[in-house]
Each structure stands twice: as C-alpha cells, then as structure tokens.
Tab-separated table of C-alpha atoms and ligand atoms in Angstrom:
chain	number	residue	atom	x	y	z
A	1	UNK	CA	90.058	110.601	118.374
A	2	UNK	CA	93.567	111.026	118.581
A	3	UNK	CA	94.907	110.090	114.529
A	4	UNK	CA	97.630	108.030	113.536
A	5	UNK	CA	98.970	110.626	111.928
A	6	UNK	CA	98.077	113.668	110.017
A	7	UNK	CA	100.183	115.707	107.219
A	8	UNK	CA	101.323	119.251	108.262
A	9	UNK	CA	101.236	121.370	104.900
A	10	UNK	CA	102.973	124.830	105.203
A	11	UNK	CA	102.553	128.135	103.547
A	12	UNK	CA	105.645	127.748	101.440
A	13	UNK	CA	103.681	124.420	99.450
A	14	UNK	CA	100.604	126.014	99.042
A	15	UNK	CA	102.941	129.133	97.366
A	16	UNK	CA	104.151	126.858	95.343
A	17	UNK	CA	101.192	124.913	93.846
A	18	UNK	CA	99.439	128.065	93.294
A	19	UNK	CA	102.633	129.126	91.071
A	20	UNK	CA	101.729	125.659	89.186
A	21	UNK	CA	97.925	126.276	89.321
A	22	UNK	CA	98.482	130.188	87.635
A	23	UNK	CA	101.571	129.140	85.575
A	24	UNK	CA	99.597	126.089	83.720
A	25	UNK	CA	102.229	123.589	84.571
A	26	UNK	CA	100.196	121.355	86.248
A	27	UNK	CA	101.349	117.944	84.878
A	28	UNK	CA	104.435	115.793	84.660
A	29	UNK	CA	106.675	118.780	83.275
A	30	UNK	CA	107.406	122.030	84.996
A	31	UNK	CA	110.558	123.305	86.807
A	32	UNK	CA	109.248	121.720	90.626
A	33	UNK	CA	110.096	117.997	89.109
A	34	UNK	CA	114.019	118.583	88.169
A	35	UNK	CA	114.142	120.778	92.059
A	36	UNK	CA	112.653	118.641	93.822
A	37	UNK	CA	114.714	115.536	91.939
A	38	UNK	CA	117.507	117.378	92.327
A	39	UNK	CA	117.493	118.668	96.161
A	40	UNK	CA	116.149	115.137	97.052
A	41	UNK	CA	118.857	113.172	95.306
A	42	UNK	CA	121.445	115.323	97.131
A	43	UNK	CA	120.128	115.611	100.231
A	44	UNK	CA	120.332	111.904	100.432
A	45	UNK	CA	123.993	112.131	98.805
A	46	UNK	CA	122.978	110.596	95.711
A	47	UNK	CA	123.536	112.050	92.412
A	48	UNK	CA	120.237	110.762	90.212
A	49	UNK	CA	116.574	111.677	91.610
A	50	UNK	CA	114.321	109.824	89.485
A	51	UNK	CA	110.472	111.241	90.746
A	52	UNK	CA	107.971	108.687	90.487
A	53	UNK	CA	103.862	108.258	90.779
A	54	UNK	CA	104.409	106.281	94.425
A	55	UNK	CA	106.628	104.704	96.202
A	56	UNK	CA	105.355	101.128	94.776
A	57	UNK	CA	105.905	102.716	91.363
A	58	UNK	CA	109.975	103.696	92.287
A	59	UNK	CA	110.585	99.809	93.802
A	60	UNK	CA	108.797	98.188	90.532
A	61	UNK	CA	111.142	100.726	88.600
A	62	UNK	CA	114.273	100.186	90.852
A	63	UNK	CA	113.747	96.528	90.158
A	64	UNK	CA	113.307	96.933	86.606
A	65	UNK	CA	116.507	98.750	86.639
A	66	UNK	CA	118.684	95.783	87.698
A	67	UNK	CA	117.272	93.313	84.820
A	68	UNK	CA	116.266	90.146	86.508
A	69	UNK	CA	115.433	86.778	84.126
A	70	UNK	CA	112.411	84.731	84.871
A	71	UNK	CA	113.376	83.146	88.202
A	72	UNK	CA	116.738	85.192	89.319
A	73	UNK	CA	115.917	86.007	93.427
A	74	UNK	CA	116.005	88.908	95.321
A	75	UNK	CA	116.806	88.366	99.145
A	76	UNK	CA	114.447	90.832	101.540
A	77	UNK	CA	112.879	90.926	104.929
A	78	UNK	CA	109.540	89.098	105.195
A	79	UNK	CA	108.353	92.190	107.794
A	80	UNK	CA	107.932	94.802	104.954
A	81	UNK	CA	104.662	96.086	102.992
A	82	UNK	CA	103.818	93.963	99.774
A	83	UNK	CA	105.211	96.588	97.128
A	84	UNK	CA	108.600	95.142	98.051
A	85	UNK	CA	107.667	91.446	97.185
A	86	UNK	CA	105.184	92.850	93.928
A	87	UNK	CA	107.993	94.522	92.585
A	88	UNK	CA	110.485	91.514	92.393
A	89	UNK	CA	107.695	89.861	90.759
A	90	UNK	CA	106.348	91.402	88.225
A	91	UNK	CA	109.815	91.686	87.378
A	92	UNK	CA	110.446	88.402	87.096
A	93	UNK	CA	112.029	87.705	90.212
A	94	UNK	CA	111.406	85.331	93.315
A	95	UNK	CA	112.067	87.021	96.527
A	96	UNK	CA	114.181	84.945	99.073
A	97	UNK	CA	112.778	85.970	102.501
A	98	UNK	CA	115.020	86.653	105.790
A	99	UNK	CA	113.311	87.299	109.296
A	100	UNK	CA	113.733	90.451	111.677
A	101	UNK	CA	116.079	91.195	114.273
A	102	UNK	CA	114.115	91.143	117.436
A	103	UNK	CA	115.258	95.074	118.769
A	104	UNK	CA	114.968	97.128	115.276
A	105	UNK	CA	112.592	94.991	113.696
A	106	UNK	CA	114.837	95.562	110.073
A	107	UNK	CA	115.790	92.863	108.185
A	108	UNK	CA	118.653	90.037	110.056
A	109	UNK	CA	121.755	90.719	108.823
A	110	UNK	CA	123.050	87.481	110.168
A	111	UNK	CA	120.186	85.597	108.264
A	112	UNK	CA	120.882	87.832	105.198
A	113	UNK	CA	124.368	86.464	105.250
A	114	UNK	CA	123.404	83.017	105.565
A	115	UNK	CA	121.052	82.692	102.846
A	116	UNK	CA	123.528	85.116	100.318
A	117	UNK	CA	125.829	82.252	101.036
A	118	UNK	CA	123.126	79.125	100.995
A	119	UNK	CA	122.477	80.305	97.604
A	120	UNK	CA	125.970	80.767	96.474
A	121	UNK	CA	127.036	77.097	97.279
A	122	UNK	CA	124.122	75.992	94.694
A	123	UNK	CA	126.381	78.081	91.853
A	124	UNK	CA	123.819	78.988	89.546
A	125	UNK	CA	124.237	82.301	89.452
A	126	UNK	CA	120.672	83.298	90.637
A	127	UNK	CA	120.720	85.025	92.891
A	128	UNK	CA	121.395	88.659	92.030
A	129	UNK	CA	120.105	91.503	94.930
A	130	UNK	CA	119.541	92.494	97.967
A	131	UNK	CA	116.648	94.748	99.168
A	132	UNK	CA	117.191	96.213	102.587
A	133	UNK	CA	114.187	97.968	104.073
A	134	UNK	CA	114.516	100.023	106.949
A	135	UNK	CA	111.346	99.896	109.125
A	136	UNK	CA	109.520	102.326	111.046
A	137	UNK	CA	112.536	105.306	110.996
A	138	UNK	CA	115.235	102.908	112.009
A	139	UNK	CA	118.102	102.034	109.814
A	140	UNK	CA	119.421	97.935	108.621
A	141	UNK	CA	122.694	97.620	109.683
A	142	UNK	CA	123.710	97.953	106.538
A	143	UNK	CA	127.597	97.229	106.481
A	144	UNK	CA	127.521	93.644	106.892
A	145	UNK	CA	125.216	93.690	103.452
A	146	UNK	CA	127.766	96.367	101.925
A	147	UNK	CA	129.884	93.407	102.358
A	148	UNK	CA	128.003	90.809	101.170
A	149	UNK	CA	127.543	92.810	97.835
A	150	UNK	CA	130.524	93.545	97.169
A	151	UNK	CA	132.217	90.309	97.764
A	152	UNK	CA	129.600	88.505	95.558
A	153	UNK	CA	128.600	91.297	93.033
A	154	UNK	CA	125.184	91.563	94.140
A	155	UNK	CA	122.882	95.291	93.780
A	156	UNK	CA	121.725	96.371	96.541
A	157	UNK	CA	118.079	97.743	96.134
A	158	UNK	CA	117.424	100.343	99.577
A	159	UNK	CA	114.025	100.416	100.607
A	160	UNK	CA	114.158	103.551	102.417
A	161	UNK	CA	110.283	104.997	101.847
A	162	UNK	CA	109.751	104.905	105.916
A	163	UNK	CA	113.190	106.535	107.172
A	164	UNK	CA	113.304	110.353	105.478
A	165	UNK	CA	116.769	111.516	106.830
A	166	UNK	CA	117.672	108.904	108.967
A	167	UNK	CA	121.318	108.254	109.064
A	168	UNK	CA	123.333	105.289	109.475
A	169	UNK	CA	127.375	104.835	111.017
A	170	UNK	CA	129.342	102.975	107.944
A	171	UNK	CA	132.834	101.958	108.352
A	172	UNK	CA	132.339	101.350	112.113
A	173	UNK	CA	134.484	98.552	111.940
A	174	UNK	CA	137.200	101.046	110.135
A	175	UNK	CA	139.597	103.996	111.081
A	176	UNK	CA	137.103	106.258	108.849
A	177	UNK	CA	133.551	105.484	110.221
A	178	UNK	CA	131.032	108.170	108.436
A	179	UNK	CA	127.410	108.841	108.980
A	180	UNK	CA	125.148	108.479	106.060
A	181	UNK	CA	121.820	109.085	104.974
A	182	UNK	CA	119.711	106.216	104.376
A	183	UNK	CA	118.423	106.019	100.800
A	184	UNK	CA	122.476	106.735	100.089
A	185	UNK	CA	124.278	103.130	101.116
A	186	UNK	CA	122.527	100.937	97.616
A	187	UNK	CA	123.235	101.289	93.743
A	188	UNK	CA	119.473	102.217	93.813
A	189	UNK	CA	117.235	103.827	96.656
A	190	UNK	CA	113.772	103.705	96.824
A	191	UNK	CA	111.372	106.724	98.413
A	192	UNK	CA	107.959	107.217	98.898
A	193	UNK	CA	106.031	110.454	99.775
A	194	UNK	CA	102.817	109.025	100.565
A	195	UNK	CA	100.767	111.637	103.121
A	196	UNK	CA	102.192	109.695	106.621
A	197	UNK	CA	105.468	109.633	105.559
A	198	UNK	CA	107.714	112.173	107.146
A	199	UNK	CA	107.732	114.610	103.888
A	200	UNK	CA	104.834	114.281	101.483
A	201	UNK	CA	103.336	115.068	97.885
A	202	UNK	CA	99.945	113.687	98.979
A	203	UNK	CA	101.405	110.458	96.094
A	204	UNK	CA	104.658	110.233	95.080
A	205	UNK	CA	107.775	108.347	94.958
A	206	UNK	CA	111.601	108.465	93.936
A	207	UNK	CA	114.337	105.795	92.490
A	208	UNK	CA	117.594	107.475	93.658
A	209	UNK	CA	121.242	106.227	92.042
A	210	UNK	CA	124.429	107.308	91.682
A	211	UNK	CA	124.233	105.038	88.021
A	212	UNK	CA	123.827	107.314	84.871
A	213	UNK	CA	122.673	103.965	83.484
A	214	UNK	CA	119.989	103.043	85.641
A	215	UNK	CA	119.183	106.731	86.119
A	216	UNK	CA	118.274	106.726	81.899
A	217	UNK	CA	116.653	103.833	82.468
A	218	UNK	CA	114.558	104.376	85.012
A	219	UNK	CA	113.398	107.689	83.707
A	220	UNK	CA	112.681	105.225	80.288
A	221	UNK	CA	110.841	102.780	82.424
A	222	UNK	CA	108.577	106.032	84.767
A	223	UNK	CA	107.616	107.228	80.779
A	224	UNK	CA	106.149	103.813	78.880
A	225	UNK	CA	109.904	103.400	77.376
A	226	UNK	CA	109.808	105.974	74.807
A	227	UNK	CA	112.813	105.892	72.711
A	228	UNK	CA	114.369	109.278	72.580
A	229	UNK	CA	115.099	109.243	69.073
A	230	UNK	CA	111.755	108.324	68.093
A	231	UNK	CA	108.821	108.827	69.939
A	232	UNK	CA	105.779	106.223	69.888
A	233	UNK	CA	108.302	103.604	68.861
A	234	UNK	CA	108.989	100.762	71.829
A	235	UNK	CA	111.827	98.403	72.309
A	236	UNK	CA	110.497	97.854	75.847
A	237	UNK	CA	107.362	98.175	77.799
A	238	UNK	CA	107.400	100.719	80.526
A	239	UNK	CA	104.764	102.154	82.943
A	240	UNK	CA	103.164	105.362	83.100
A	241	UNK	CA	104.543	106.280	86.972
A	242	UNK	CA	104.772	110.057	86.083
A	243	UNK	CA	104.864	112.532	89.398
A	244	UNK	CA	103.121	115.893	88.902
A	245	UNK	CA	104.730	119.260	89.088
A	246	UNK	CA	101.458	119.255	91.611
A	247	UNK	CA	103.074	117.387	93.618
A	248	UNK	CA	106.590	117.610	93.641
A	249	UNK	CA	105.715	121.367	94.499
A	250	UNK	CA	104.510	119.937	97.755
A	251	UNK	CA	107.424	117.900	98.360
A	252	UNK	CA	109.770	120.819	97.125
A	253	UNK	CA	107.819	123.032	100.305
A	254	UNK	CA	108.175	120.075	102.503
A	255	UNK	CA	111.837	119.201	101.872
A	256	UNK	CA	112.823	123.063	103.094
A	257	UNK	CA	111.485	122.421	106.436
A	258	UNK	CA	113.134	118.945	106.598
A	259	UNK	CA	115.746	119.756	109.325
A	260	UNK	CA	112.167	120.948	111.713
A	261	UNK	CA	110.447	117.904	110.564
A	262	UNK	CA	113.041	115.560	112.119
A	263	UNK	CA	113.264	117.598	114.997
A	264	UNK	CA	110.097	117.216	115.859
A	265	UNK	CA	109.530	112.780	115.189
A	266	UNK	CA	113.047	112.624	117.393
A	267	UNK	CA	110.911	114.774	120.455
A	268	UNK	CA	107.989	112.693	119.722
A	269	UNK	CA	110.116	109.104	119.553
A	270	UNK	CA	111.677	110.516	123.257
A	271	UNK	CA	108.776	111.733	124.788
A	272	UNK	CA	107.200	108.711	123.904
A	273	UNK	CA	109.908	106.874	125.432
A	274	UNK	CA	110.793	108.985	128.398
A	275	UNK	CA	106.748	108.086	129.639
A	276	UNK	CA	106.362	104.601	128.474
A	277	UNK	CA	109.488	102.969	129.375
A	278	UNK	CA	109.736	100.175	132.756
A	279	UNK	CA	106.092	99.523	131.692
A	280	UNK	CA	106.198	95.386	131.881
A	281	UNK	CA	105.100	93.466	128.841
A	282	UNK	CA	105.948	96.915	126.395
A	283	UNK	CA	108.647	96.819	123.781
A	284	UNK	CA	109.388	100.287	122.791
A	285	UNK	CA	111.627	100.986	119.980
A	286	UNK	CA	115.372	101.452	120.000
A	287	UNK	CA	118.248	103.339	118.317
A	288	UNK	CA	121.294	101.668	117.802
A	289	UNK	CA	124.713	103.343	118.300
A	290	UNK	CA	125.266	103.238	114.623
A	291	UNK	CA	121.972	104.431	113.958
A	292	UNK	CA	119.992	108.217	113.957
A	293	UNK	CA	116.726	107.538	114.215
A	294	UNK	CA	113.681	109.315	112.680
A	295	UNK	CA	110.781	107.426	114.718
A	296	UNK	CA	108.416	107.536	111.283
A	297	UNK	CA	105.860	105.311	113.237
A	298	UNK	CA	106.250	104.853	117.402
A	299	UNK	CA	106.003	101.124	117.194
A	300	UNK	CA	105.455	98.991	120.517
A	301	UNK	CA	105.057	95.066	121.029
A	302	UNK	CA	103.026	93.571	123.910
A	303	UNK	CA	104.317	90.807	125.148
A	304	UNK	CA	102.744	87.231	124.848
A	305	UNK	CA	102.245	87.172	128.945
A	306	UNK	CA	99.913	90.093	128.765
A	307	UNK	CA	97.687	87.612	127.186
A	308	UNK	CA	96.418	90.421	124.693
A	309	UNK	CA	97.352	90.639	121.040
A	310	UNK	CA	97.452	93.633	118.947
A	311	UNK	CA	93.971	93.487	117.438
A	312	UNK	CA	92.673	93.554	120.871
A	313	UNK	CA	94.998	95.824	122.056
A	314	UNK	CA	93.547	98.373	119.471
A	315	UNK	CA	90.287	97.781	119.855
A	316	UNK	CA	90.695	98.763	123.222
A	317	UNK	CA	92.871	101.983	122.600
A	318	UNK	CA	90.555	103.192	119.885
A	319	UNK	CA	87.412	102.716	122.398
A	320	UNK	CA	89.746	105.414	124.266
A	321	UNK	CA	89.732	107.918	121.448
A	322	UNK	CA	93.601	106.507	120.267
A	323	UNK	CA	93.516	105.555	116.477
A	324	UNK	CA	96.733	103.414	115.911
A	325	UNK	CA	97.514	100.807	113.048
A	326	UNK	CA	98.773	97.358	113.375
A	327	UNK	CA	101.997	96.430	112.114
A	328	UNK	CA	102.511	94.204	109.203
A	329	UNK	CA	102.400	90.931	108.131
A	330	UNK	CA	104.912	88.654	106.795
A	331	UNK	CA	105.636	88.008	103.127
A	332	UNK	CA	105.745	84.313	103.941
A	333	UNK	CA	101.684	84.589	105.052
A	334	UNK	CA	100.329	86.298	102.124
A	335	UNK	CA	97.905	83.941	100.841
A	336	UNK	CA	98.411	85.739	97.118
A	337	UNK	CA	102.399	83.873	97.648
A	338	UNK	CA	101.181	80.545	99.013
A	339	UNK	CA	98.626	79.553	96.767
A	340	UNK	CA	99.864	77.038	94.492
A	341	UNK	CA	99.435	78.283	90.663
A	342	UNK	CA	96.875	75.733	90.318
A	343	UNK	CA	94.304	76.449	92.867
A	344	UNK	CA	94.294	80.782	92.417
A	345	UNK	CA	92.401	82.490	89.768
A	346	UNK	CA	94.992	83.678	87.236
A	347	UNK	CA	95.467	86.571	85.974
A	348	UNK	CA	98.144	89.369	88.291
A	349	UNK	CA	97.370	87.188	91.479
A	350	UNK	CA	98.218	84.095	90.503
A	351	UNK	CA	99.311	81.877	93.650
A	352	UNK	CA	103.248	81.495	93.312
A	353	UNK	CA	103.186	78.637	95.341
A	354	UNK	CA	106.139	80.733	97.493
A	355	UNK	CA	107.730	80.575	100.959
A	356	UNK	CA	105.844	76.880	101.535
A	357	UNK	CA	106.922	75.925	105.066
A	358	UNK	CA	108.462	78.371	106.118
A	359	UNK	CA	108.433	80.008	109.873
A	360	UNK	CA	110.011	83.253	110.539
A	361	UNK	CA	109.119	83.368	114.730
A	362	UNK	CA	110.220	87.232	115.206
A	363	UNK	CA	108.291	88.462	112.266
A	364	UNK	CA	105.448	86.167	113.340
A	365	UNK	CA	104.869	87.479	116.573
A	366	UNK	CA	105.793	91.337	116.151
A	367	UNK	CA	103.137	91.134	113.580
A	368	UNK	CA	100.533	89.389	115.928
A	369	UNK	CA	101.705	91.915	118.953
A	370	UNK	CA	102.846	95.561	116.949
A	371	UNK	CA	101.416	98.333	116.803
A	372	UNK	CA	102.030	101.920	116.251
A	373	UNK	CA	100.634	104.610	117.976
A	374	UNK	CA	100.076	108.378	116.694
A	375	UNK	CA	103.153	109.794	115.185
A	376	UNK	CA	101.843	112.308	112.880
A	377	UNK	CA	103.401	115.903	112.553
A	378	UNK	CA	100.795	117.551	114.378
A	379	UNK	CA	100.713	115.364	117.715
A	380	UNK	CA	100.813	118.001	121.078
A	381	UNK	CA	102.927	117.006	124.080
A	382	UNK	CA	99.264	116.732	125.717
A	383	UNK	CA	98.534	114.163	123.453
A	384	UNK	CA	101.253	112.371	123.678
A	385	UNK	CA	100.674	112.252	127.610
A	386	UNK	CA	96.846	110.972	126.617
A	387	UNK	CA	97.971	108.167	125.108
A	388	UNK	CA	100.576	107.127	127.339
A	389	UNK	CA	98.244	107.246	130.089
A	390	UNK	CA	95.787	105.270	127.815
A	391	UNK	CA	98.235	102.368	127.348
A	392	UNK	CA	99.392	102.164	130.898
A	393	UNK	CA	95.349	102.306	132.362
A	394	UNK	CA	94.643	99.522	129.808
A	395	UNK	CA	97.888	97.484	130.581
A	396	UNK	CA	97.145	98.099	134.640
A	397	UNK	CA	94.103	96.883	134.042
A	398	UNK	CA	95.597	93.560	132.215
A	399	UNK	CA	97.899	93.367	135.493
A	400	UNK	CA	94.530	94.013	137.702
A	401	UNK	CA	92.810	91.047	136.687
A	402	UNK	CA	95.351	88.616	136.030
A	403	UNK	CA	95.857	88.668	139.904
A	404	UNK	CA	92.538	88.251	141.199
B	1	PLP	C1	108.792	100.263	103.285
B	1	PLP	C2	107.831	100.758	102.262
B	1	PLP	N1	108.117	100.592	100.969
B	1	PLP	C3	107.282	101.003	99.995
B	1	PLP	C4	106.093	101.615	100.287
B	1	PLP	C5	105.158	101.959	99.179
B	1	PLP	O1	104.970	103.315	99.032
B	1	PLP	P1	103.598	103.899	98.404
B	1	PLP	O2	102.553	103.776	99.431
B	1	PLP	O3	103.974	105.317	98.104
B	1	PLP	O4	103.325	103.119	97.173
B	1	PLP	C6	105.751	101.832	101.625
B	1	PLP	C7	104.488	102.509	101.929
B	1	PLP	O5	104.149	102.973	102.919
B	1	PLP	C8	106.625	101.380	102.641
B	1	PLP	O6	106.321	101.531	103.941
C-alpha cells in the first residue's frame, strides 16, 4: 500500500529531543519553545509566534483573541475542516459561510465580498472577521479580502495550517507588488504541525501576530489565563493548549530543512501533473500567477460524466495498493450545525440550527468527487508513476465500458 502520506523525521530532531530527554526539559518550558516561536514567526514575517497544543487549539485561541459577543459572525469558506467553524463557536460566534472557487478550491473572494457587504447594509455592527483558509498548499487570493478589511475594520483570522511556506503576490494591482508568505497577510495566523502537514511536531500548533496585544493574550488564553501578577487568580477562563519542548524540538529540526521540504511537494505537485494531465474527466490542481504553491495534498476531482464518485473512486484505488483520503465536507452539511437546538442532545453539540437552506454547488460536488492522492515526504518518483498508472487503468476502464 502506497500511504497518503508519511512524516520524514531527520537526524537533526532526534538530536534535539534527546538534548530534551537528557536535559529534563521535557514539558511546556525549555529553550526549543521561544526557537522554534521565534524562527517560525519570522520565517512567516510575523513578529509574535504563539506555540500551541494543535492547530484546533491556535484557531480557538486566534478567535479568542479578537473578542466576539454572543452572536457577532465570522465569514469563512464552507470547504474547510470543522476546527474552523468550532472555534467561532465556542467563542461565541456564528460563522457566515462563502463557497469555493471552482480552480483553487479556497474560499470565493467574490462571494466573500458580497456577503461582507450583505451584512453591512443590515448596520448592526455584527459582523466582525474574516477567516481565510488556504486549502491543500494553495493560497486565497487574499487582496481583495485585504480590502474588504480594511475598508470596513474587520480582523482577518488566516487559516494557513495546510500551506507551510506558500507564498502569495500582494499589491498586484499596484506599482509595488511583493510576494508573501502565507500565515503573514492577517492580524492573526493560524498553524498546525500535525504529522501530514509539511513540517511536523507529531501535535502542535501556532497563533502568529504582529499584535503585542493579542500576542499577551493569546499566550494568557494557551496557559488557563493566569494573571501574571498573581498566579491561581482568574479574571478569565483559558485552556490548557501548552506545546512541549518535545515537540517544538521536532518542529525546530524540521523548520531547518524547510527550503528541501518545499522542494520536494513542488517536484511531487509537477510530476504529478506532468503524468496526469489531458486525462478526461480529471481536475488536477492549479497555481495561480499570484500564487507559489506548496501542493500539501495532490487533490483531483472526477468529473460527474465519469459516473464514479470519490468513495468509489477510492475504493477502487485502495484495492490497487493506493491509500488516498477524500476531501472534505461542507460546513453547511454538518449535521452537529443543522440540528435545530431542540431536537440535539445538549451539552458541546448542541444543534445550532445553522446554514438552514443553504446550497453551496462547488463545495458540494468537489466534496462528493475530491480526493487526494499520496503526497507524503517520502513518496519515490516510482511511486508516483504507480499511481498515475493506477488512476488512468481505472479511468480507461470507466471509458471501456461506457462504450460498449
Ligand atoms: C485548514 C486546517 N485548519 C486547522 C486544522 C487543525 O489542525 P490540527 O489537526 O492540528 O488540530 C487543520 C488540520 O489538518 C486544517 O487542515
């Protein structure tokens, strides 16, 4: 079996979690936390690395940061993992959902910019963030958001856990366009390090800012809201979401092979590419001219007129000895969001009675016909030819029997 992915831990992490190991510092203090904070935050151009347990942890954080009221809403994609969604909840907030663009399969900037201004016509001041999340190692298009922010003084929350050192043309439009890192365009940036993700700590997460505000009080927020001046006294509740020295030892090993890392997802994304493009019914992903993509995942859509849908798509890849996962499914058909408050069983996962009626067609279908295929660190060029030759002998196939 061919895996989705696999981490690819180097000598220079397992030097340094043995210095933790033989040192004693083995918990959430030691010298690897403020390093790897430190190189993270500037590698991204950020000034504030706040480490956190996960990446779920750093968005509930991030979100905590920006103080929503009971009911103030937070505009984001509906293609996105739950944590996105969780975290404007249990903060309070009610997440306002926009549908993909169709090529990147990020968040619709044109949609964004209709419901930023749907909601400012109603004038009640709700309506207070934005939470881009770049998908699969491509980049928003974040400028048009930049915009939208600025003009109406909303915070832009950056979801950038599956685009490690991707990069992103700003100021296109301007004399001075300049390429930036993703995680570096918000007023907060979220990170995780979970193992698939292009650098790990096995767990782990970040809140990046360039805020010495919500820098303070997201540290505050990662450590149960001690006060400074007097511990075991609370103002606020907080959350233990403490990273290890552990573990940002890994991700302090990781980060100094960064520039190899991308090196080798952009020769996996084009060999990928170079084999499986002209195949009918196969959408393979793209990188925009603004854009330097990091292909996290190598995500392809069937089309509807192959007749087969992911699920079976998967099925028949894995019977083939190609593990892949699907893609994900919209915020807006989470049964935990739809279920009116009345009919769920309290508690956390209470139904919000959320997103009632609503149809976002691109999400809908890239989530019923996505996929990704093995994009982990360790895939061989011989590999990468299996699979290809997998998906075209399946999709001949498909093109075999629809003729007869
Ligand atoms: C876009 C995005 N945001 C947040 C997360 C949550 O990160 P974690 O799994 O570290 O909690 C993920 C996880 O893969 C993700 O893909």
């Amino acid at each position: 079996m061919i895996p989705v992915n696999e981490p690819l831990i180097g000598e220079k992490e397992i030097e340094y979690v043995n210095e933790c190991l033989r040192t004693g510092w083995i918990s959430s203090a030691g010298r690897f936390i403020e390093e790897f904070e430190q190189k993270w935050a500037a590698y991204c151009g950020m000034k504030y690395g706040i480490a956190m347990s996960n990446g779920t942890a750093a968005l509930q954080a991030a979100v905590g940061c920006i103080g929503l009221q009971p009911g103030d809403k937070v505009i984001m994609p509906t293609f996105t993992i739950i944590s996105c969604a969780q975290a404007i909840t249990y903060n309070g907030g009610v997440p306002i959902l926009v549908d993909s663009d169709p090529r990147t399969w990020c968040m619709d900037v044109g949609q964004v910019r209709e419901k930023v201004e749907a909601e400012m016509k109603k004038g009640d001041g709700k309506l207070k963030a934005i939470m881009p999340v770049h998908i699969y190692g491509h980049p928003v298009d974040m400028d048009p958001i930049l915009e939208l922010a600025e003009k109406y003084n909303l915070k832009i929350i950056e979801d950038a856990a599956e685009v490690h050192g991707a990069e992103y043309l700003t100021g296109r439009a301007t004399t001075n366009p300049q390429w930036k890192r993703c995680g570096g365009l918000g007023h907060l940036s979220v990170f995780s390090f979970y193992a698939n993700k292009l650098i790990t700590t096995g767990e782990g997460g970040m809140v990046l800012t360039n805020d010495p505000a919500y820098a303070e009080k997201a540290r505050s927020l990662r450590n149960l809201c001690f006060l400074p001046q007097r511990r075991f006294y609370h103002t606020e509740l907080g959350h233990n979401f403490r990273l290890t020295n552990l573990q940002a030892a890994i991700g302090l090993g990781q980060l100094e092979r960064m520039e190899e890392i991308i090196a080798k997802k952009r020769w996996m994304g084009k060999a990928y590419t170079e084999r499986l493009q002209g195949i009918p019914g196969l959408q393979l992903p793209v990188e925009e001219p603004w854009a330097k993509q990091v292909y996290w995942m190598y995500g392809i859509v069937l089309a509807e007129s192959t007749g087969l849908d992911a699920v079976r798509f998967a099925q028949k890849l894995k019977e083939k000895g190609v593990e892949t996962r699907p893609f994900f499914l919209g915020m807006h058909e989470q049964p935990v969001f739809q279920t009116p408050t009345h009919l769920s069983h309290g508690g956390r996962d209470r139904g919000r009675g959320f997103f009632t009626g609503e149809k976002y067609p691109i999400a809908e279908r890239i989530a019923r016909q996505g996929l990704y295929l093995p994009s982990g660190l360790t895939l061989s060029g011989t590999q990468i030819d299996l699979v290809c030759d997998t998906v075209k002998a399946i999709l001949d196939d498909i093109v075999k029997s629809t003729k007869l």
